GROMACS .gro file of C-alpha atoms in nm:
model
  250
    1CYS     CA    1   5.175   3.733   2.696
    2CYS     CA    2   5.301   3.781   3.054
    3SER     CA    3   5.658   3.698   2.951
    4ARG     CA    4   5.643   3.957   2.672
    5ILE     CA    5   5.521   4.225   2.911
    6LEU     CA    6   5.787   4.131   3.168
    7ASN     CA    7   6.057   4.141   2.902
    8TYR     CA    8   5.926   4.479   2.789
    9TYR     CA    9   5.956   4.636   3.136
   10CYS     CA   10   6.293   4.471   3.206
   11LYS     CA   11   6.436   4.622   2.891
   12ALA     CA   12   6.288   4.960   2.979
   13PHE     CA   13   6.444   4.946   3.327
   14MET     CA   14   6.782   4.843   3.185
   15TYR     CA   15   6.785   5.126   2.931
   16ARG     CA   16   6.678   5.370   3.201
   17VAL     CA   17   6.960   5.277   3.438
   18LEU     CA   18   7.221   5.262   3.162
   19GLY     CA   19   7.101   5.597   3.028
   20LYS     CA   20   7.138   5.761   3.370
   21ILE     CA   21   7.494   5.629   3.406
   22LEU     CA   22   7.593   5.756   3.061
   23TYR     CA   23   7.421   6.088   3.128
   24CYS     CA   24   7.625   6.135   3.450
   25PHE     CA   25   7.953   6.075   3.268
   26ASP     CA   26   7.846   6.309   2.988
   27TRP     CA   27   7.744   6.579   3.237
   28LEU     CA   28   8.076   6.556   3.423
   29PHE     CA   29   8.273   6.582   3.100
   30ASN     CA   30   8.078   6.884   2.976
   31ARG     CA   31   8.084   7.049   3.318
   32PHE     CA   32   8.460   7.037   3.366
   33PHE     CA   33   8.611   6.999   3.019
   34ALA     CA   34   8.370   7.127   2.752
   35ASP     CA   35   8.144   7.371   2.933
   36ASN     CA   36   8.144   7.637   2.658
   37SER     CA   37   8.192   7.418   2.351
   38CYS     CA   38   7.962   7.360   2.054
   39TYR     CA   39   7.725   7.065   2.100
   40VAL     CA   40   7.812   6.933   1.752
   41CYS     CA   41   8.174   7.020   1.667
   42PHE     CA   42   8.308   7.103   2.020
   43ASN     CA   43   8.454   7.435   1.909
   44LYS     CA   44   8.439   7.723   2.156
   45ILE     CA   45   8.118   7.930   2.169
   46ASP     CA   46   8.113   8.304   2.238
   47TRP     CA   47   8.003   8.399   2.587
   48ASP     CA   48   7.718   8.611   2.448
   49ASN     CA   49   7.573   8.304   2.277
   50ILE     CA   50   7.609   8.095   2.593
   51CYS     CA   51   7.409   8.358   2.784
   52LYS     CA   52   7.138   8.326   2.517
   53ARG     CA   53   7.141   7.944   2.564
   54ILE     CA   54   7.269   7.887   2.212
   55ILE     CA   55   7.438   7.546   2.224
   56ILE     CA   56   7.599   7.537   1.877
   57CYS     CA   57   7.854   7.763   1.710
   58ASP     CA   58   7.780   8.001   1.423
   59SER     CA   59   7.952   7.768   1.176
   60CYS     CA   60   7.726   7.472   1.261
   61LEU     CA   61   7.420   7.696   1.272
   62SER     CA   62   7.490   7.815   0.916
   63GLU     CA   63   7.497   7.453   0.792
   64ILE     CA   64   7.131   7.396   0.875
   65LYS     CA   65   6.928   7.418   0.553
   66SER     CA   66   6.601   7.604   0.599
   67THR     CA   67   6.272   7.480   0.451
   68SER     CA   68   5.952   7.633   0.317
   69PRO     CA   69   5.604   7.570   0.463
   70PHE     CA   70   5.387   7.317   0.280
   71LEU     CA   71   5.030   7.187   0.280
   72LEU     CA   72   4.941   6.831   0.371
   73LYS     CA   73   4.769   6.622   0.103
   74ASN     CA   74   4.566   6.301   0.084
   75ARG     CA   75   4.347   6.221   0.390
   76VAL     CA   76   4.422   6.545   0.577
   77LYS     CA   77   4.405   6.859   0.364
   78GLY     CA   78   4.456   7.226   0.429
   79VAL     CA   79   4.693   7.182   0.725
   80LEU     CA   80   5.003   7.397   0.699
   81VAL     CA   81   5.331   7.239   0.812
   82PHE     CA   82   5.640   7.435   0.917
   83SER     CA   83   5.985   7.284   0.971
   84TYR     CA   84   6.302   7.449   1.095
   85GLY     CA   85   6.532   7.260   0.857
   86ILE     CA   86   6.622   6.948   0.661
   87TYR     CA   87   6.687   6.626   0.854
   88GLU     CA   88   7.060   6.595   0.789
   89GLY     CA   89   7.401   6.691   0.924
   90VAL     CA   90   7.392   6.925   1.223
   91LEU     CA   91   7.017   6.907   1.273
   92ARG     CA   92   7.023   6.527   1.273
   93LYS     CA   93   7.296   6.524   1.538
   94LEU     CA   94   7.094   6.760   1.757
   95LEU     CA   95   6.780   6.549   1.724
   96HIS     CA   96   6.973   6.231   1.804
   97ALA     CA   97   7.034   6.371   2.152
   98LYS     CA   98   6.718   6.186   2.255
   99TYR     CA   99   6.909   5.859   2.217
  100CYS     CA  100   7.169   5.996   2.462
  101LYS     CA  101   6.895   6.091   2.712
  102ASP     CA  102   6.978   6.461   2.671
  103PRO     CA  103   6.681   6.704   2.645
  104ILE     CA  104   6.893   7.024   2.625
  105PRO     CA  105   6.905   7.049   2.241
  106TYR     CA  106   6.525   7.030   2.229
  107TYR     CA  107   6.499   7.341   2.444
  108PHE     CA  108   6.722   7.523   2.193
  109LEU     CA  109   6.531   7.384   1.892
  110GLY     CA  110   6.199   7.484   2.049
  111LYS     CA  111   6.325   7.843   2.058
  112LYS     CA  112   6.399   7.820   1.686
  113LEU     CA  113   6.044   7.700   1.617
  114ALA     CA  114   5.912   7.991   1.826
  115GLU     CA  115   6.112   8.227   1.604
  116ILE     CA  116   5.932   8.087   1.298
  117ILE     CA  117   5.595   8.138   1.470
  118LYS     CA  118   5.682   8.501   1.541
  119LYS     CA  119   5.817   8.549   1.189
  120TYR     CA  120   5.483   8.452   1.030
  121ASN     CA  121   5.283   8.622   1.309
  122LEU     CA  122   5.081   8.308   1.387
  123ASN     CA  123   4.846   8.286   1.685
  124PHE     CA  124   4.735   7.968   1.865
  125ASP     CA  125   4.511   7.883   2.157
  126TYR     CA  126   4.685   7.555   2.246
  127ILE     CA  127   5.009   7.369   2.173
  128ILE     CA  128   4.956   6.993   2.129
  129PRO     CA  129   5.264   6.766   2.165
  130ILE     CA  130   5.269   6.423   2.001
  131PRO     CA  131   5.250   6.160   2.280
  132GLN     CA  132   5.520   5.900   2.337
  133SER     CA  133   5.505   5.535   2.440
  134PHE     CA  134   5.579   5.444   2.801
  135PHE     CA  135   5.879   5.238   2.693
  136LYS     CA  136   6.039   5.531   2.511
  137PHE     CA  137   5.964   5.775   2.790
  138TYR     CA  138   6.099   5.542   3.057
  139SER     CA  139   6.416   5.463   2.863
  140ARG     CA  140   6.490   5.826   2.766
  141GLY     CA  141   6.345   6.008   3.065
  142PHE     CA  142   6.156   6.265   2.858
  143ASN     CA  143   5.928   6.314   2.559
  144GLN     CA  144   6.105   6.523   2.296
  145SER     CA  145   5.777   6.666   2.162
  146GLU     CA  146   5.682   6.784   2.510
  147GLU     CA  147   6.024   6.946   2.556
  148LEU     CA  148   5.975   7.133   2.228
  149ALA     CA  149   5.624   7.234   2.332
  150LYS     CA  150   5.749   7.366   2.670
  151SER     CA  151   6.017   7.574   2.501
  152ILE     CA  152   5.769   7.718   2.250
  153SER     CA  153   5.515   7.784   2.526
  154GLU     CA  154   5.767   7.989   2.722
  155GLU     CA  155   5.843   8.205   2.418
  156ILE     CA  156   5.490   8.277   2.290
  157ASN     CA  157   5.298   8.235   2.618
  158VAL     CA  158   5.051   7.973   2.489
  159PRO     CA  159   4.938   7.682   2.711
  160ILE     CA  160   5.014   7.316   2.638
  161LEU     CA  161   4.722   7.076   2.606
  162ASN     CA  162   4.765   6.697   2.609
  163ALA     CA  163   4.472   6.621   2.383
  164ILE     CA  164   4.604   6.307   2.211
  165LYS     CA  165   4.640   5.959   2.361
  166LEU     CA  166   4.867   5.683   2.233
  167ASP     CA  167   4.803   5.311   2.191
  168GLN     CA  168   5.095   5.174   2.395
  169PHE     CA  169   5.104   4.838   2.214
  170LYS     CA  170   5.175   4.964   1.862
  171CYS     CA  171   5.521   4.916   1.710
  172ASP     CA  172   5.773   5.199   1.697
  173GLN     CA  173   5.751   5.390   1.366
  174ALA     CA  174   6.129   5.438   1.345
  175ASP     CA  175   6.184   5.062   1.305
  176LEU     CA  176   5.943   5.020   1.011
  177SER     CA  177   5.952   5.072   0.635
  178ILE     CA  178   5.737   5.336   0.464
  179ASP     CA  179   5.454   5.090   0.382
  180GLU     CA  180   5.470   4.936   0.730
  181ARG     CA  181   5.451   5.280   0.890
  182LYS     CA  182   5.126   5.357   0.708
  183LYS     CA  183   4.967   5.031   0.827
  184ASN     CA  184   5.103   5.052   1.183
  185ILE     CA  185   4.984   5.409   1.241
  186ASN     CA  186   4.614   5.323   1.190
  187GLY     CA  187   4.435   5.363   1.521
  188LYS     CA  188   4.756   5.452   1.704
  189PHE     CA  189   4.620   5.782   1.837
  190LYS     CA  190   4.294   5.871   2.009
  191SER     CA  191   4.158   6.197   2.145
  192SER     CA  192   4.176   6.242   2.524
  193ALA     CA  193   3.924   6.399   2.759
  194ASN     CA  194   4.100   6.735   2.709
  195ALA     CA  195   4.009   6.735   2.339
  196GLN     CA  196   3.675   6.902   2.411
  197LYS     CA  197   3.863   7.218   2.509
  198MET     CA  198   3.977   7.258   2.147
  199PHE     CA  199   3.628   7.329   2.012
  200GLY     CA  200   3.645   7.643   1.799
  201LYS     CA  201   4.015   7.690   1.879
  202THR     CA  202   4.331   7.722   1.672
  203ILE     CA  203   4.592   7.464   1.767
  204CYS     CA  204   4.957   7.388   1.695
  205ILE     CA  205   5.072   7.024   1.683
  206VAL     CA  206   5.442   6.980   1.764
  207ASP     CA  207   5.675   6.690   1.679
  208ASP     CA  208   6.048   6.648   1.626
  209THR     CA  209   6.065   6.507   1.270
  210TYR     CA  210   5.845   6.479   0.961
  211THR     CA  211   5.938   6.168   0.763
  212THR     CA  212   5.638   6.029   0.573
  213GLY     CA  213   5.374   6.237   0.751
  214SER     CA  214   5.191   5.927   0.877
  215THR     CA  215   5.224   6.022   1.244
  216ILE     CA  216   5.105   6.379   1.189
  217ARG     CA  217   4.808   6.270   0.978
  218ALA     CA  218   4.704   6.008   1.234
  219ALA     CA  219   4.725   6.265   1.514
  220ILE     CA  220   4.511   6.513   1.320
  221GLU     CA  221   4.254   6.245   1.236
  222ALA     CA  222   4.231   6.152   1.605
  223ILE     CA  223   4.114   6.504   1.695
  224ARG     CA  224   3.938   6.607   1.373
  225HIS     CA  225   3.592   6.555   1.534
  226SER     CA  226   3.676   6.782   1.828
  227GLY     CA  227   3.563   7.094   1.646
  228VAL     CA  228   3.908   7.246   1.591
  229LYS     CA  229   3.884   7.572   1.401
  230LYS     CA  230   4.231   7.564   1.248
  231CYS     CA  231   4.539   7.345   1.282
  232PHE     CA  232   4.907   7.410   1.221
  233VAL     CA  233   5.195   7.165   1.248
  234PHE     CA  234   5.550   7.246   1.356
  235THR     CA  235   5.841   7.004   1.336
  236VAL     CA  236   6.211   7.061   1.388
  237ALA     CA  237   6.311   6.874   1.073
  238ARG     CA  238   6.167   6.703   0.769
  239CYS     CA  239   6.318   6.459   0.524
  240LYS     CA  240   6.447   6.578   0.187
  241LYS     CA  241   6.173   6.434  -0.031
  242PRO     CA  242   5.841   6.403   0.152
  243CYS     CA  243   5.516   6.371  -0.045
  244LEU     CA  244   5.391   6.726  -0.022
  245SER     CA  245   5.279   7.031  -0.214
  246LYS     CA  246   5.490   7.338  -0.145
  247LEU     CA  247   5.340   7.667  -0.044
  248PHE     CA  248   5.588   7.954  -0.055
  249PHE     CA  249   5.532   8.271   0.143
  250ARG     CA  250   5.625   8.597  -0.021
   0.00000   0.00000   0.00000
């Protein structure tokens, strides 16, 4: 048991140091050679877009396929889920910035989620980010869900509330199959002491991707006894064929 824990922290430290070195090289390159280039295709970006903190060109932006809101089924019902686009191409490359220890694309993507919130005129009392394991946070240096939540919070002026706790000793969902994800997610999340603040409130749960919905459902179940009035879910991307029932807005 001790050897496993030691190995765990050694790997985390190694990834952290290596990530910082790679980040420094990447920052130097972008600072002196590609300061105003698209994050995806490296084409030049107009100065007006740079001032607006838009990190991709118009061509790449047009490739992102938009999605319609949908309702969750099965164990958690009546929760409306919004996603900025389909998890492919340009959007996938932007989301993979977390593996390069780069939080900048998540600030940009959070602004896009805020635009959807304003488009549908939705109002929340709290923004709830999905928590991250210590190993992931230590190796990457940030939690992508928190970065999205911060960006959204700045745009719509709604506070962030860390109301969900994570079981640190569960396996990573990204490394598992669909059936394994459903089993692994059981009991992964618990409500924190801040959950009592959500009584009678409308909340917005934020995550980067919606694959099978197991993570989102587990997070909602962890706080379902906290007296939440209404819950919305916002993700940057979702897979092409999730198990869902569409709900189109006219």
